[in-house]
CSV table of C-alpha atoms and ligand atoms in Angstrom, one decimal:
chain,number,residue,atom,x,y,z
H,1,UNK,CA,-13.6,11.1,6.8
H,2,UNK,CA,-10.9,10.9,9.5
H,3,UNK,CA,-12.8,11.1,12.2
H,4,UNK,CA,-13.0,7.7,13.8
H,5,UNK,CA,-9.6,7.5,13.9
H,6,UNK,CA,-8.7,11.0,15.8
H,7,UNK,CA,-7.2,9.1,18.7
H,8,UNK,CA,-4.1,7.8,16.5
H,9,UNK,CA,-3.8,10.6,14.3
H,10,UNK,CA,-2.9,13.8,14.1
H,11,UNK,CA,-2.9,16.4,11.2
H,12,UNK,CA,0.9,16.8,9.2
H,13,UNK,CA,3.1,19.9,11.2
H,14,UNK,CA,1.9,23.5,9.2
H,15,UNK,CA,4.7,23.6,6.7
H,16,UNK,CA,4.3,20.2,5.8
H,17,UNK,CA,1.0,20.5,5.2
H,18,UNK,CA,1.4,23.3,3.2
H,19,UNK,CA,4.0,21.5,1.2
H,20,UNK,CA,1.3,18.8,0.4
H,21,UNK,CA,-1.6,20.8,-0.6
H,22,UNK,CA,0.5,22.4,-3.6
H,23,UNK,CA,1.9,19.0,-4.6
H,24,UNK,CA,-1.6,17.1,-4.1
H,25,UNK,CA,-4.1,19.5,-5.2
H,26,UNK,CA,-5.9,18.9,-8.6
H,27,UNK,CA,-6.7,22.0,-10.9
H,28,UNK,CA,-9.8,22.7,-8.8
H,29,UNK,CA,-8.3,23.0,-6.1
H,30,UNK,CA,-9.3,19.6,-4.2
H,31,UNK,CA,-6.8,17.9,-1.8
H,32,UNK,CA,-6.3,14.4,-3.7
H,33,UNK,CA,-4.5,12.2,-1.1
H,34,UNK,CA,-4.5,13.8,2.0
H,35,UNK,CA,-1.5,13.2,4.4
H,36,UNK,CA,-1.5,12.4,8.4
H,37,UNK,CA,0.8,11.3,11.0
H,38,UNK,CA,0.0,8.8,13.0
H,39,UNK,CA,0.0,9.8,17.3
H,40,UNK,CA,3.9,8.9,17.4
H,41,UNK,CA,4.3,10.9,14.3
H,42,UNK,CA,6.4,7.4,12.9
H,43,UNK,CA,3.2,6.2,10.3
H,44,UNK,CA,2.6,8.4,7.3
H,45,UNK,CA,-1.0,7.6,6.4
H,46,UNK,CA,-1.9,8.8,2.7
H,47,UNK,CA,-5.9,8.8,2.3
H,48,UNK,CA,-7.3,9.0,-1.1
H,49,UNK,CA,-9.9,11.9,-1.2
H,50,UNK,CA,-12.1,11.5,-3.9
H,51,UNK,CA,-15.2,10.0,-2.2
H,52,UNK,CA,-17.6,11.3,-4.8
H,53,UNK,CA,-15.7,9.4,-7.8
H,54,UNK,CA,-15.0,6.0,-5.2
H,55,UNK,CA,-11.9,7.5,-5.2
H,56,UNK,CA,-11.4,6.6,-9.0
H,57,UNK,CA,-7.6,6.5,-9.3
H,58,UNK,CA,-7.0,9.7,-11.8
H,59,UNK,CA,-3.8,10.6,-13.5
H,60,UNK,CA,-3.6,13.6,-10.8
H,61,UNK,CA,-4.4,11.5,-8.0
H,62,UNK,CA,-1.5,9.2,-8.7
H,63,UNK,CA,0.9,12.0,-9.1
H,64,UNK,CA,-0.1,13.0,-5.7
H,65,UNK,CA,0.3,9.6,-4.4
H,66,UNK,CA,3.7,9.6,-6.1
H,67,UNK,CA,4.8,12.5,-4.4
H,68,UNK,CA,3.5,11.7,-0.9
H,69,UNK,CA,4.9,8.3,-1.5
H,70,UNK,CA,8.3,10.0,-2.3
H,71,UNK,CA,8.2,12.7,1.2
H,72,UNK,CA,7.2,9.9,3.3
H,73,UNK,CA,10.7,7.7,2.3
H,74,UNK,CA,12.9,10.4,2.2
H,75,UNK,CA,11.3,11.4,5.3
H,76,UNK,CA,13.5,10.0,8.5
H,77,UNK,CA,11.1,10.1,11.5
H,78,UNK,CA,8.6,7.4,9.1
H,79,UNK,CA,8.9,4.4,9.5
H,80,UNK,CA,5.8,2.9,7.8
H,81,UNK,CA,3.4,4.0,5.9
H,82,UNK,CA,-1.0,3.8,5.7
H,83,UNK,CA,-2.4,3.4,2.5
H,84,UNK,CA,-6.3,3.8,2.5
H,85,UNK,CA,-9.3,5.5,0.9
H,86,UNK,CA,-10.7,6.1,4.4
H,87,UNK,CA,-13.5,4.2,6.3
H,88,UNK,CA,-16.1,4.0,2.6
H,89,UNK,CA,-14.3,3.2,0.0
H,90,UNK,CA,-10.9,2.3,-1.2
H,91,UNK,CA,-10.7,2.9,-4.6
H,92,UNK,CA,-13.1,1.9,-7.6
H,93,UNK,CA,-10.5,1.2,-10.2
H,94,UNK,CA,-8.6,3.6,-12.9
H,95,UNK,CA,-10.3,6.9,-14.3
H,96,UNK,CA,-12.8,5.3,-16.8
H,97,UNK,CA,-13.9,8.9,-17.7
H,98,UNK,CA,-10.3,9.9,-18.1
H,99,UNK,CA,-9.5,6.8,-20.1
H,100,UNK,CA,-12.2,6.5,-22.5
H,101,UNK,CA,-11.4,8.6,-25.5
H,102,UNK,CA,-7.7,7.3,-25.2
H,103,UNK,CA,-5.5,6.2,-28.4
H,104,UNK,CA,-3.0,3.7,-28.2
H,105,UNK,CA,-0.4,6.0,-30.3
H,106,UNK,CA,-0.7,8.6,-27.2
H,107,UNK,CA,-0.9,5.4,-24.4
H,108,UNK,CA,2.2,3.7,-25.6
H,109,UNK,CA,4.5,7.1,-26.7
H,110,UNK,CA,3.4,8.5,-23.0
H,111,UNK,CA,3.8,5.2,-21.0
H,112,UNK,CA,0.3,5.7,-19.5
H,113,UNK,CA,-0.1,4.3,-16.1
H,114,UNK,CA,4.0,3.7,-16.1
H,115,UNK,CA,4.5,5.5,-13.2
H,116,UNK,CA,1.5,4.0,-11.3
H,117,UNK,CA,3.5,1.0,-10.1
H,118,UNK,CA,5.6,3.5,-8.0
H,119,UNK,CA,4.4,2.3,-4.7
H,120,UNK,CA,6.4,-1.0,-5.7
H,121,UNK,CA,9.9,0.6,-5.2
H,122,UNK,CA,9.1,2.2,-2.2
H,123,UNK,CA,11.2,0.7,0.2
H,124,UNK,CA,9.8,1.5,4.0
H,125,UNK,CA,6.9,-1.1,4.5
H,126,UNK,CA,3.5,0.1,3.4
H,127,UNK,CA,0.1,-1.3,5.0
H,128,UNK,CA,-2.9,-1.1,3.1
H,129,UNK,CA,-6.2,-0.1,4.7
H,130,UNK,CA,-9.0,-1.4,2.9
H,131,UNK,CA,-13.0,-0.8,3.4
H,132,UNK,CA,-15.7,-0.6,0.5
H,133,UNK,CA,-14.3,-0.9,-3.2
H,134,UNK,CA,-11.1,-2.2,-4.5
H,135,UNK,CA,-11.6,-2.8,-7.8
H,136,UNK,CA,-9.7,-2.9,-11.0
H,137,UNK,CA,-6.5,-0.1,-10.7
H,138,UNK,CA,-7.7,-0.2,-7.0
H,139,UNK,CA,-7.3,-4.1,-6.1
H,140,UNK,CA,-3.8,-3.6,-8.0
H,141,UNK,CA,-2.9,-0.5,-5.9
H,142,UNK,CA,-3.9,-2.7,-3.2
H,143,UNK,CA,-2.2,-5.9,-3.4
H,144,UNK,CA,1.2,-3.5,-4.3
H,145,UNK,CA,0.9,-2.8,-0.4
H,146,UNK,CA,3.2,-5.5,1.9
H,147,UNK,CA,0.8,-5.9,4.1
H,148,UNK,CA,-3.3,-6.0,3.4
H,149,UNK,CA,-5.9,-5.0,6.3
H,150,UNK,CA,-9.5,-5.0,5.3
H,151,UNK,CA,-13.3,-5.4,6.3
H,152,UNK,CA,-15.3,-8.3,5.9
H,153,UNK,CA,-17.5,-6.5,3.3
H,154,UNK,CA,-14.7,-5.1,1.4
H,155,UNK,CA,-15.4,-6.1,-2.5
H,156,UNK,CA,-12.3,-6.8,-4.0
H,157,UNK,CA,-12.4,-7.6,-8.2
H,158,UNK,CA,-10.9,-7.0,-11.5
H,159,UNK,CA,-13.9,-6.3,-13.3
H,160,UNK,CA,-12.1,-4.3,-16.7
H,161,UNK,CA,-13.0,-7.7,-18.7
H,162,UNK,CA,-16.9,-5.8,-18.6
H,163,UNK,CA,-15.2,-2.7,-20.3
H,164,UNK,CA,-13.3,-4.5,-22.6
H,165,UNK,CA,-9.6,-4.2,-21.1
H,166,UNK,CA,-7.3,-6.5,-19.2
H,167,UNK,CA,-5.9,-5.5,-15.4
H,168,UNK,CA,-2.6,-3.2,-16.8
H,169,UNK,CA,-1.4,-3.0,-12.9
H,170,UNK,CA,-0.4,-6.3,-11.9
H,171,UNK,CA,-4.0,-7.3,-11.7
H,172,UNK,CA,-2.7,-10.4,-13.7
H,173,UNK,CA,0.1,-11.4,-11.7
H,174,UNK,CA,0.5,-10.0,-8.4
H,175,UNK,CA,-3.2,-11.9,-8.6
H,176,UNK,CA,-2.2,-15.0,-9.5
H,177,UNK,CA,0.7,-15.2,-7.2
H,178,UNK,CA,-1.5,-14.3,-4.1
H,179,UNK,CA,-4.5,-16.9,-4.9
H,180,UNK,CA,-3.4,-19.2,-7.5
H,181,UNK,CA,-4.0,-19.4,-11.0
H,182,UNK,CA,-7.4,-21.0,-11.2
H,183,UNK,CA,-9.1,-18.5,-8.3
H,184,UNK,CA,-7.2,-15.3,-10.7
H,185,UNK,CA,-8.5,-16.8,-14.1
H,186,UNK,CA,-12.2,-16.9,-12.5
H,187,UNK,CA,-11.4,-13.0,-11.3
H,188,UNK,CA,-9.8,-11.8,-14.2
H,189,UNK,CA,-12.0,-13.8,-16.8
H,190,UNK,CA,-15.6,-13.4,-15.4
H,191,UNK,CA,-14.9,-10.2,-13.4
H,192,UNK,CA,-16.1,-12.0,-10.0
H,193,UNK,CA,-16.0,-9.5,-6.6
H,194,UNK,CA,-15.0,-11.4,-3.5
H,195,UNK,CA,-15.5,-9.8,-0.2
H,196,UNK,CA,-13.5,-9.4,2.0
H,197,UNK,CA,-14.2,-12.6,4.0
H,198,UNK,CA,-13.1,-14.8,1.2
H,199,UNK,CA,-9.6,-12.0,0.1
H,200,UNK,CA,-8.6,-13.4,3.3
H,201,UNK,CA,-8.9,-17.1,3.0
H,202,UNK,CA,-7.6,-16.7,-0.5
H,203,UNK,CA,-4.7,-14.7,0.7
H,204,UNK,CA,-5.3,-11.8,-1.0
H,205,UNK,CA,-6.0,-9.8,3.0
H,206,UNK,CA,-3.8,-10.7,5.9
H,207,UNK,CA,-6.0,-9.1,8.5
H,208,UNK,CA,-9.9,-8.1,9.0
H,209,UNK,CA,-11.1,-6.4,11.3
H,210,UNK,CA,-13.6,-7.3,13.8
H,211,UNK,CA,-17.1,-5.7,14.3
H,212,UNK,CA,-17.0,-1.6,14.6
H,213,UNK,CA,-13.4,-1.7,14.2
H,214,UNK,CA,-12.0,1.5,12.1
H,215,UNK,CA,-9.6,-0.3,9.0
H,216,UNK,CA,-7.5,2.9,9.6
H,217,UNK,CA,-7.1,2.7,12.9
H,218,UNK,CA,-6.1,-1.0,12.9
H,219,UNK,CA,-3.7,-0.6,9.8
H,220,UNK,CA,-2.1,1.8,11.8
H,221,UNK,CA,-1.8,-0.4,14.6
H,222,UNK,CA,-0.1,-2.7,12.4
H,223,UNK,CA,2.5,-0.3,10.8
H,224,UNK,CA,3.4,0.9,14.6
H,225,UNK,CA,4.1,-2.6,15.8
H,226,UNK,CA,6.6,-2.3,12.5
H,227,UNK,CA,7.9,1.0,13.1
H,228,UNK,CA,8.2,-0.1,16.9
H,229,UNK,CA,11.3,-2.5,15.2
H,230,UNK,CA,14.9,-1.5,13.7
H,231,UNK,CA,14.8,0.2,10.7
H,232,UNK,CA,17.2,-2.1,9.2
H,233,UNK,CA,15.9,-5.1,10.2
H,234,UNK,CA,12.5,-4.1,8.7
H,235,UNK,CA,13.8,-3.2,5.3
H,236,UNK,CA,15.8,-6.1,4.7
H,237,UNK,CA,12.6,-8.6,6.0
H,238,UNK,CA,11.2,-6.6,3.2
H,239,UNK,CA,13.2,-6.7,0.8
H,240,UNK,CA,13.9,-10.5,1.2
H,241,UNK,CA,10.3,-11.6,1.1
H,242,UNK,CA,10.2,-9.2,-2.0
H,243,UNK,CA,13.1,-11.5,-3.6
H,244,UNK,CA,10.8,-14.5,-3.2
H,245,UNK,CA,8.5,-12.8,-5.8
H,246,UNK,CA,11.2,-12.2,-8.4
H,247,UNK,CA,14.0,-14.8,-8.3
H,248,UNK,CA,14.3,-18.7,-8.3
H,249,UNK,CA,14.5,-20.4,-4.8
H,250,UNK,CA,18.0,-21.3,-5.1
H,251,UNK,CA,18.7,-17.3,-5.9
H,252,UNK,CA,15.9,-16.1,-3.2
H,253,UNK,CA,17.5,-18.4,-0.5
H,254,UNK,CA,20.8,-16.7,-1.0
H,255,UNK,CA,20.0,-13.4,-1.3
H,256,UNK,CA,18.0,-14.0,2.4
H,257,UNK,CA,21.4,-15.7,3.8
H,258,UNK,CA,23.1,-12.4,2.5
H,259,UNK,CA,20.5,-10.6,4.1
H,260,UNK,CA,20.6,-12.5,7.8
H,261,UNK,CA,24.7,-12.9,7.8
H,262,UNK,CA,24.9,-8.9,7.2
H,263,UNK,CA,22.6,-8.3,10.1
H,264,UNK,CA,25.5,-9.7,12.3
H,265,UNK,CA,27.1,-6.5,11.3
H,266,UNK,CA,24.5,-4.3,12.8
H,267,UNK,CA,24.2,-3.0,16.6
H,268,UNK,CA,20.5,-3.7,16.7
H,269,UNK,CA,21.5,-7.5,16.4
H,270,UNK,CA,23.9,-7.0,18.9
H,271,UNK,CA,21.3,-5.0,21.3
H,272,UNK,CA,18.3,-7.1,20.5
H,273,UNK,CA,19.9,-10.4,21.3
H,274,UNK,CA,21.7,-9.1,24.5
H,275,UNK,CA,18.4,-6.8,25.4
H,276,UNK,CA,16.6,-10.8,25.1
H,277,UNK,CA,19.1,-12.4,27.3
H,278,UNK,CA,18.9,-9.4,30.0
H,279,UNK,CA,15.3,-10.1,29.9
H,280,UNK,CA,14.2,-6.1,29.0
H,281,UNK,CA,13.5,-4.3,26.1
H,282,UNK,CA,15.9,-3.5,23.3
H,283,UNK,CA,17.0,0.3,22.2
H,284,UNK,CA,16.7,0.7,18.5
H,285,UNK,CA,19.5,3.0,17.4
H,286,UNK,CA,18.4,1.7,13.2
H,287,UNK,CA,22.8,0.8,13.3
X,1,CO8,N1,-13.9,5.7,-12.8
X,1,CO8,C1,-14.5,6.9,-12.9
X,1,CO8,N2,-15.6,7.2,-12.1
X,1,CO8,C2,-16.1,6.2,-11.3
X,1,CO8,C3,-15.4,5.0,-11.2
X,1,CO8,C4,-14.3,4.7,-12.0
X,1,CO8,N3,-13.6,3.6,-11.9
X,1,CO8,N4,-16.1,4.2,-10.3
X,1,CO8,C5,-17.1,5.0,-9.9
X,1,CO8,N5,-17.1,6.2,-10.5
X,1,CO8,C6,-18.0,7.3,-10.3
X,1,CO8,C7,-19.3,7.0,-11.0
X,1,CO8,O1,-19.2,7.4,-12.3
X,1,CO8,C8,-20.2,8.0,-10.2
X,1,CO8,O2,-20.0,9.3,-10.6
X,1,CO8,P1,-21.3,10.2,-10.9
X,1,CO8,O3,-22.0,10.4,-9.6
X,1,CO8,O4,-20.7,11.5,-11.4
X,1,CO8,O5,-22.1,9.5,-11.9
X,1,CO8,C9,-19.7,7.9,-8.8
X,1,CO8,O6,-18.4,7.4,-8.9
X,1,CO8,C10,-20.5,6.9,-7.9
X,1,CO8,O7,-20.5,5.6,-8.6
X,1,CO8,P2,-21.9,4.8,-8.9
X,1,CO8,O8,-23.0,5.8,-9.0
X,1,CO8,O9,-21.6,3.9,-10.0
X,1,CO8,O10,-22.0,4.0,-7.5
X,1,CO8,P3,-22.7,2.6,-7.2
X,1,CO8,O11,-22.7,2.4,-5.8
X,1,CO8,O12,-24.0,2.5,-8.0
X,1,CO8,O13,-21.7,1.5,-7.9
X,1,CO8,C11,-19.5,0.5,-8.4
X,1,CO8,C12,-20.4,1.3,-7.4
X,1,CO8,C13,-20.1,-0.9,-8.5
X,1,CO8,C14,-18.1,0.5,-7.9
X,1,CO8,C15,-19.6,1.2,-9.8
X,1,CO8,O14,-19.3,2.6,-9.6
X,1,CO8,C16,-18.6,0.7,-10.8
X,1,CO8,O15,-18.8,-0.4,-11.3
X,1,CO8,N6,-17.5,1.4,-11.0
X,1,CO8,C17,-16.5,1.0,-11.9
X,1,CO8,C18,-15.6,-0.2,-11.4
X,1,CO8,C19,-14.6,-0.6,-12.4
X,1,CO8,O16,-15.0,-1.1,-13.5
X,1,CO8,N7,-13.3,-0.5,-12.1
X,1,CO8,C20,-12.3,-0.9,-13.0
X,1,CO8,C21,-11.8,0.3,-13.8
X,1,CO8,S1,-10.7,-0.1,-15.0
X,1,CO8,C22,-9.2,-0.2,-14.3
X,1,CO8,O17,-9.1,0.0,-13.1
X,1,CO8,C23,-8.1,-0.5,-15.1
X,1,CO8,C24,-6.9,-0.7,-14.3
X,1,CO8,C25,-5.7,-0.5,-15.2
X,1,CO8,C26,-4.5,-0.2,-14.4
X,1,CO8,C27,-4.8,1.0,-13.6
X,1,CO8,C28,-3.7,1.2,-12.6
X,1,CO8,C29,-4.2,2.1,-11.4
């Protein structure tokens, strides 16, 4: 599945690998979300491995995801992260098998899907790498990346109004906030797909790729041009755009000016600014 996109990566060091297959393996024994460095060894790209299922976003699955989520923070040489299903698919919505017989007594008393939104309070920036399916659970794992690559002929929907449900991931509002009410009604209401083409003049995608490009490889691309930038810098451009999402203008604007003014206290302003006016490149040290 990883083969087109050799070049930039490379497998995780032995121990770490070993590490991941305990915490990401299912009961039979399949590697669920299989973890890769990118060439610099800066961009931890997580790929969803269950191609025969569309990658079907089980309970297990996400755990996995939650814990390879959790490594590549803590971890201090990543500086981005890769979210993708690989070059097929990305992921064809929520378990339906695993959800079908459920009760709402054990749903609500065991916060089902609770911990799915994870991703959200992850703080390094995380680029999603989408080809083939992203439906239901899997355009809502989507859109919680910051930044969205995709193909043209990725098929992006909400379709759980044809099993009866509602999106319980955001599907409802991170939707609506990316394309408008009217474009996330038609979605949510009718269970329209969009490709890929038209995610990215709604706003949904903020990059396709061009013909024979690998979506992996060019996500990748994206996160290194990030992780090529201070650390701090990068989290708090995060974290402000994030505010925009939560708070009213008046708040979001201060909380930005907070942001920018505490910068001033950092020596990557000091190098970047001096680096720009000695005309060379500037030395991260993330201070
Ligand atoms: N769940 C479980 N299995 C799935 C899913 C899924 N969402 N999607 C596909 N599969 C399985 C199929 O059952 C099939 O398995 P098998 O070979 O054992 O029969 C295999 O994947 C291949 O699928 P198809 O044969 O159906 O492949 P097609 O190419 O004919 O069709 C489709 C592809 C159109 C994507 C079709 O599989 C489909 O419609 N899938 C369901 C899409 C969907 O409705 N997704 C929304 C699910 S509900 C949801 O996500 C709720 C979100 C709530 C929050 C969740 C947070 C994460």
């Amino acid at each position: 599945m990883l083969s087109r996109t050799s070049t930039l990566l490379r497998p995780a060091t032995a121990s770490f690998a070993r590490v991941q297959l305990r915490a990401m393996s299912s009961t039979s024994g399949e590697q669920l979300v299989v973890p890769t460095r990118s060439s610099s060894n800066k961009v931890s790209i997580l790929t969803l491995n269950r191609p025969k299922a569309l990658n079907a976003l089980s309970t297990p699955l996400f755990q996995a995801l939650n814990a390879e989520l959790e490594k590549a923070e803590a971890d201090d040489e990543v500086r981005a992260i890769v979210i993708t299903g690989g070059e097929k698919n990305f992921a064809a919505g929520a378990d339906i098998k695993e959800m079908k017989d459920k009760e709402f007594a054990e749903a609500y008393t065991t916060n089902f899907l609770g911990s799915w939104s994870k991703i959200a309070s992850i703080r390094k920036p995380i680029i999603g790498a989408v080809a083939g399916y992203a439906l239901g659970g899997g355009c809502e794992l989507a859109m919680m990346c910051d930044i969205l690559v995709a193909t043209p002929k990725a098929t992006f929907g909400q379709p759980e109004i044809t099993l009866g449900i509602i999106p319980g991931m955001g599907g409802s509002q991170r939707l609506t906030t990316l394309i408008g009410k009217v474009k996330a009604m038609d979605m949510v209401l009718t269970g329209r797909k969009i490709d890929g083409v038209t995610a990215e003049k709604w706003g949904l995608v903020s990059r396709l790729t061009g013909e024979g490009e690998s979506v992996v490889e060019e996500a990748v691309k994206v996160a290194e041009t990030i992780a090529g930038f201070g650390k701090v810098a990068v989290q708090a451009g995060k974290e402000a755009v994030n505010g925009s999402l939560d708070l009213p203008l008046e708040q979001g604007l201060r909380l930005e000016r907070r942001l920018f003014q505490q910068l001033f206290a950092t020596q990557d302003q000091k190098e970047g600014m001096a680096a720009f006016a000695e005309k060379r490149k500037p030395t991260w040290s993330d201070k």
